[in-house]
Amino acid sequence: MVSRPLAVLAALGLLAGCAAARPNPARTAPGPSREVLPNGVVLIVHEHRASDVVALQLWVKVGGRDEAPDEVGLTHYLEHMLFKGTPTRPTGSIDAMVEGLGGRSNAYTSYDYTHYDLVLPAQHLAAGVALLADIAVNASLEQADLDAERQVVFEEMRLTEDSPDRYLLRRLYELAYEPHPYGRPILGSPELIRGLTREQLRAFYRKHYVPARMVLVIVGAVEPAAARQAALDTFGRLQGPASPRPEVPPPAPLAGRRQLDLPRPEQQAYLGMV
């Protein structure tokens, strides 16, 4: 799944939207707190008691901009794979667990970050944080799951090609940013995805999914001290290199005009401009 609007604001909106249905006694809660754990994980906690749920979000500082030319599409592919399973969570068990707790999960990829989120009943805070920490570094990346997901990614590519709006946006990025990484397709190319190996995907995972590139956000009806302890017990124990994320080069200035006319079978004309 590719980028959508910032989920932190969406989560806050979701929680606030429940207030009318389930009013709680007025209580002044402190604003969000931010802390950097000793291993580099950034922890943001906000107590928000509009309803008895908690939104857990893992932001990983890796996106399309971090891919080498022969890695285009790997960030998005990993996003598809992380909820598949870990050595202690067999394939299918993660979805069953989240649904069994009455929650939901989601994820998406952008050029600048990859995002994973859970919304759960507040009493399952610790279980949700432990799950995110587990998939952050222990994803199994089983060959059978990788092969099955390849077909899903191919279908996403076909949907992009079939949608005039999506197709126009992708080509607009390519034209405006070429040869910058922001001009590459988030989904990759059929050729790269067809030839993707488990070893290549695992190497990319180990390189980028390290504590120093992770931000854990906890928002909901939880005590900040309990949220912090849940993070320390899980994310606080993760290990990995503290190598800084390379800076992305600035896009080249648009000198003059770039224009591309693309004939398609639709009966309407679509125009994109930057």
Coordinates of C-alpha atoms in Angstrom, one line a residue:
M1 CA 0.0 0.0 0.0
V2 CA 1.4 3.4 -0.9
S3 CA 1.4 6.7 1.1
R4 CA -1.7 8.2 2.6
P5 CA -2.2 11.3 4.9
L6 CA -0.3 11.2 8.2
A7 CA -1.8 8.5 10.4
V8 CA -0.9 10.3 13.6
L9 CA -3.5 13.0 12.9
A10 CA -5.9 10.3 11.6
A11 CA -5.6 8.3 14.8
L12 CA -6.2 11.4 16.9
G13 CA -9.3 12.2 14.8
L14 CA -10.6 8.7 15.2
L15 CA -10.3 8.8 19.0
A16 CA -11.8 12.3 19.2
G17 CA -14.7 11.2 17.0
C18 CA -15.8 8.6 19.6
A19 CA -16.1 11.2 22.3
A20 CA -19.8 12.1 21.6
A21 CA -20.8 8.4 21.8
R22 CA -18.8 7.7 25.0
P23 CA -18.3 10.8 27.1
N24 CA -15.8 10.5 29.9
P25 CA -15.4 12.8 32.9
A26 CA -13.3 15.8 32.1
R27 CA -9.7 15.3 32.8
T28 CA -6.7 17.4 31.9
A29 CA -4.0 15.3 30.4
P30 CA -0.5 16.4 29.6
G31 CA 0.5 17.0 26.0
P32 CA 2.6 14.5 24.1
S33 CA 6.0 13.5 25.5
R34 CA 9.0 12.6 23.4
E35 CA 12.0 10.5 24.5
V36 CA 14.9 8.9 22.8
L37 CA 15.6 5.4 24.2
P38 CA 19.3 4.4 24.8
N39 CA 19.3 2.4 21.5
G40 CA 18.0 5.3 19.4
V41 CA 14.3 4.4 19.2
V42 CA 12.2 7.6 19.5
L43 CA 9.2 7.2 21.7
I44 CA 6.2 9.6 21.6
V45 CA 3.3 9.1 24.0
H46 CA 0.1 11.0 24.3
E47 CA -2.6 10.1 26.8
H48 CA -6.0 10.7 25.1
R49 CA -9.1 9.3 26.8
A50 CA -11.9 10.0 24.4
S51 CA -12.5 6.2 24.1
D52 CA -11.0 3.1 25.5
V53 CA -8.7 2.3 22.6
V54 CA -5.0 2.9 21.9
A55 CA -3.4 3.7 18.5
L56 CA 0.1 2.2 18.1
Q57 CA 2.2 3.4 15.2
L58 CA 5.7 2.4 14.1
W59 CA 7.4 4.8 11.7
V60 CA 10.6 3.5 10.1
K61 CA 12.9 6.0 8.4
V62 CA 13.2 4.2 5.1
G63 CA 11.3 4.8 1.9
G64 CA 11.7 4.9 -1.9
R65 CA 14.4 7.6 -1.6
D66 CA 16.7 5.2 0.2
E67 CA 16.7 2.5 -2.5
A68 CA 19.5 1.9 -4.9
P69 CA 18.6 1.6 -8.6
D70 CA 18.5 -2.2 -8.3
E71 CA 16.4 -2.0 -5.1
V72 CA 13.5 0.0 -6.4
G73 CA 10.3 -1.4 -4.9
L74 CA 11.9 -3.2 -1.9
T75 CA 10.6 -0.8 0.7
H76 CA 7.1 -1.4 -0.4
Y77 CA 7.6 -5.1 -0.7
L78 CA 8.9 -5.3 2.9
E79 CA 5.8 -3.4 4.1
H80 CA 3.7 -6.2 2.6
M81 CA 5.8 -8.9 4.3
L82 CA 6.2 -7.7 7.9
F83 CA 2.7 -8.7 9.1
K84 CA 3.1 -12.2 7.5
G85 CA 4.9 -13.7 10.5
T86 CA 8.0 -14.1 12.7
P87 CA 9.7 -17.2 14.1
T88 CA 7.4 -17.1 17.1
R89 CA 4.3 -16.0 15.1
P90 CA 3.5 -18.4 12.2
T91 CA 2.0 -17.2 9.0
G92 CA -1.6 -16.0 9.6
S93 CA -1.3 -15.8 13.3
I94 CA -0.7 -12.0 13.5
D95 CA -4.0 -11.2 11.7
A96 CA -5.8 -13.7 13.8
M97 CA -4.3 -12.2 17.0
V98 CA -5.2 -8.6 16.1
E99 CA -8.7 -9.5 15.0
G100 CA -9.2 -11.7 18.1
L101 CA -8.3 -8.7 20.3
G102 CA -10.9 -6.6 18.5
G103 CA -8.4 -4.5 16.7
R104 CA -7.2 -3.7 13.2
S105 CA -3.9 -3.2 11.5
N106 CA -2.6 -1.3 8.5
A107 CA 0.6 -0.2 6.8
Y108 CA 1.8 2.0 3.9
T109 CA 4.9 3.1 2.1
S110 CA 6.1 6.5 0.9
Y111 CA 9.3 8.0 -0.5
D112 CA 10.4 9.1 3.0
Y113 CA 9.1 6.5 5.5
T114 CA 7.3 3.2 6.0
H115 CA 4.4 3.1 8.5
Y116 CA 2.8 0.3 10.5
D117 CA -0.2 0.8 12.8
L118 CA -2.5 -1.0 15.2
V119 CA -5.7 0.2 16.8
L120 CA -6.6 -2.0 19.8
P121 CA -8.6 -1.9 23.0
A122 CA -6.5 0.0 25.5
Q123 CA -6.0 -3.1 27.8
H124 CA -4.0 -4.7 25.1
L125 CA -1.3 -2.0 24.9
A126 CA 1.5 -4.3 25.9
A127 CA 0.6 -7.0 23.4
G128 CA 0.4 -4.5 20.6
V129 CA 3.7 -2.9 21.4
A130 CA 5.3 -6.3 21.6
L131 CA 3.9 -7.3 18.2
L132 CA 5.3 -4.2 16.5
A133 CA 8.7 -4.7 18.1
D134 CA 8.7 -8.3 16.9
I135 CA 7.9 -7.6 13.3
A136 CA 10.3 -4.7 13.3
V137 CA 13.4 -6.9 13.5
N138 CA 12.2 -10.6 13.4
A139 CA 10.1 -10.9 10.2
S140 CA 10.5 -14.4 8.8
L141 CA 10.3 -13.4 5.1
E142 CA 9.3 -17.0 4.3
Q143 CA 9.8 -17.9 0.6
A144 CA 6.2 -19.1 0.2
D145 CA 4.9 -15.8 1.5
L146 CA 7.3 -13.8 -0.6
D147 CA 6.2 -15.7 -3.8
A148 CA 2.5 -15.3 -2.9
E149 CA 2.9 -11.5 -2.3
R150 CA 4.7 -11.1 -5.6
Q151 CA 1.4 -11.6 -7.3
V152 CA -0.3 -9.1 -5.0
V153 CA 2.3 -6.5 -6.0
F154 CA 1.9 -7.3 -9.7
E155 CA -1.9 -6.7 -9.2
E156 CA -1.2 -3.3 -7.6
M157 CA 1.0 -2.4 -10.6
R158 CA -1.9 -3.4 -13.0
L159 CA -4.3 -1.3 -11.0
T160 CA -2.0 1.7 -11.3
E161 CA -1.8 1.2 -15.0
D162 CA -5.6 0.9 -15.3
S163 CA -6.4 4.0 -13.3
P164 CA -6.0 7.2 -15.2
D165 CA -5.5 9.2 -12.0
R166 CA -2.8 6.9 -10.5
Y167 CA -1.1 6.5 -13.8
L168 CA -1.0 10.3 -14.4
L169 CA 0.4 10.9 -10.9
R170 CA 3.2 8.3 -11.3
R171 CA 4.2 9.7 -14.7
L172 CA 4.1 13.3 -13.4
Y173 CA 6.5 12.3 -10.6
E174 CA 8.8 10.6 -13.1
L175 CA 8.8 13.6 -15.4
A176 CA 9.2 16.3 -12.7
Y177 CA 11.9 14.5 -10.6
E178 CA 13.9 12.5 -13.1
P179 CA 16.6 11.4 -12.3
H180 CA 16.0 11.9 -8.6
P181 CA 14.8 9.0 -6.4
Y182 CA 11.5 10.8 -5.9
G183 CA 10.9 10.1 -9.6
R184 CA 11.0 6.3 -9.2
P185 CA 7.9 4.2 -8.8
I186 CA 7.2 3.1 -5.2
L187 CA 6.0 -0.3 -6.4
G188 CA 9.2 -0.9 -8.4
S189 CA 9.2 -2.5 -11.9
P190 CA 7.8 -5.9 -13.0
E191 CA 11.4 -6.9 -13.9
L192 CA 12.9 -6.1 -10.5
I193 CA 10.0 -7.6 -8.5
R194 CA 10.0 -10.8 -10.7
G195 CA 13.7 -11.3 -10.0
L196 CA 13.6 -10.4 -6.3
T197 CA 15.2 -13.0 -4.0
R198 CA 14.7 -13.7 -0.3
E199 CA 18.4 -13.0 0.3
Q200 CA 18.1 -9.6 -1.4
L201 CA 15.0 -8.6 0.6
R202 CA 16.5 -9.8 3.9
A203 CA 19.7 -7.8 3.3
F204 CA 17.7 -4.7 2.7
Y205 CA 15.6 -5.4 5.9
R206 CA 18.7 -5.9 8.1
K207 CA 20.3 -2.7 6.7
H208 CA 17.4 -0.3 7.2
Y209 CA 15.2 -1.7 10.1
V210 CA 17.5 -0.7 13.0
P211 CA 16.5 1.0 16.2
A212 CA 18.0 4.4 15.3
R213 CA 15.5 4.6 12.4
M214 CA 12.4 3.8 14.4
V215 CA 9.8 6.0 15.9
L216 CA 7.1 4.5 18.1
V217 CA 3.9 6.5 18.7
I218 CA 1.4 5.6 21.4
V219 CA -1.9 7.6 21.6
G220 CA -4.9 6.6 23.6
A221 CA -6.5 5.7 26.9
V222 CA -3.3 4.6 28.6
E223 CA -1.1 5.8 31.4
P224 CA 2.1 7.3 30.0
A225 CA 4.2 5.4 32.5
A226 CA 2.6 2.1 31.4
A227 CA 3.2 3.0 27.8
R228 CA 6.8 3.9 28.4
Q229 CA 7.4 0.6 30.3
A230 CA 5.8 -1.4 27.5
A231 CA 8.2 0.3 25.0
L232 CA 11.3 -0.2 27.2
D233 CA 10.4 -3.9 27.6
T234 CA 10.3 -4.4 23.9
F235 CA 11.7 -1.7 21.6
G236 CA 14.2 -0.8 24.3
R237 CA 15.8 -4.2 23.9
L238 CA 16.3 -4.0 20.2
Q239 CA 19.9 -3.9 18.9
G240 CA 21.4 -2.6 15.8
P241 CA 23.9 -0.2 14.3
A242 CA 23.5 3.5 14.9
S243 CA 24.5 4.4 11.4
P244 CA 23.0 7.7 10.3
R245 CA 20.5 7.8 7.4
P246 CA 22.2 9.2 4.3
E247 CA 20.9 12.6 3.2
V248 CA 18.8 12.6 0.0
P249 CA 20.3 14.8 -2.7
P250 CA 18.2 17.9 -3.6
P251 CA 16.1 17.5 -6.8
A252 CA 17.5 19.2 -9.8
P253 CA 15.9 22.5 -10.7
L254 CA 13.3 22.4 -13.4
A255 CA 15.0 24.3 -16.1
G256 CA 12.6 25.3 -18.9
R257 CA 9.6 23.1 -19.5
R258 CA 9.1 19.3 -19.5
Q259 CA 6.1 18.0 -21.3
L260 CA 4.9 14.5 -22.1
D261 CA 1.8 13.5 -24.1
L262 CA 0.6 9.9 -23.4
P263 CA -2.2 8.5 -25.5
R264 CA -4.6 6.2 -23.6
P265 CA -7.9 4.5 -24.5
E266 CA -10.0 6.6 -22.2
Q267 CA -12.5 9.1 -23.7
Q268 CA -11.5 11.9 -21.3
A269 CA -8.3 13.9 -21.2
Y270 CA -6.3 14.1 -18.0
L271 CA -3.9 17.0 -17.2
G272 CA -1.2 17.1 -14.6
M273 CA 1.0 20.1 -13.8
V274 CA 3.8 21.0 -11.3

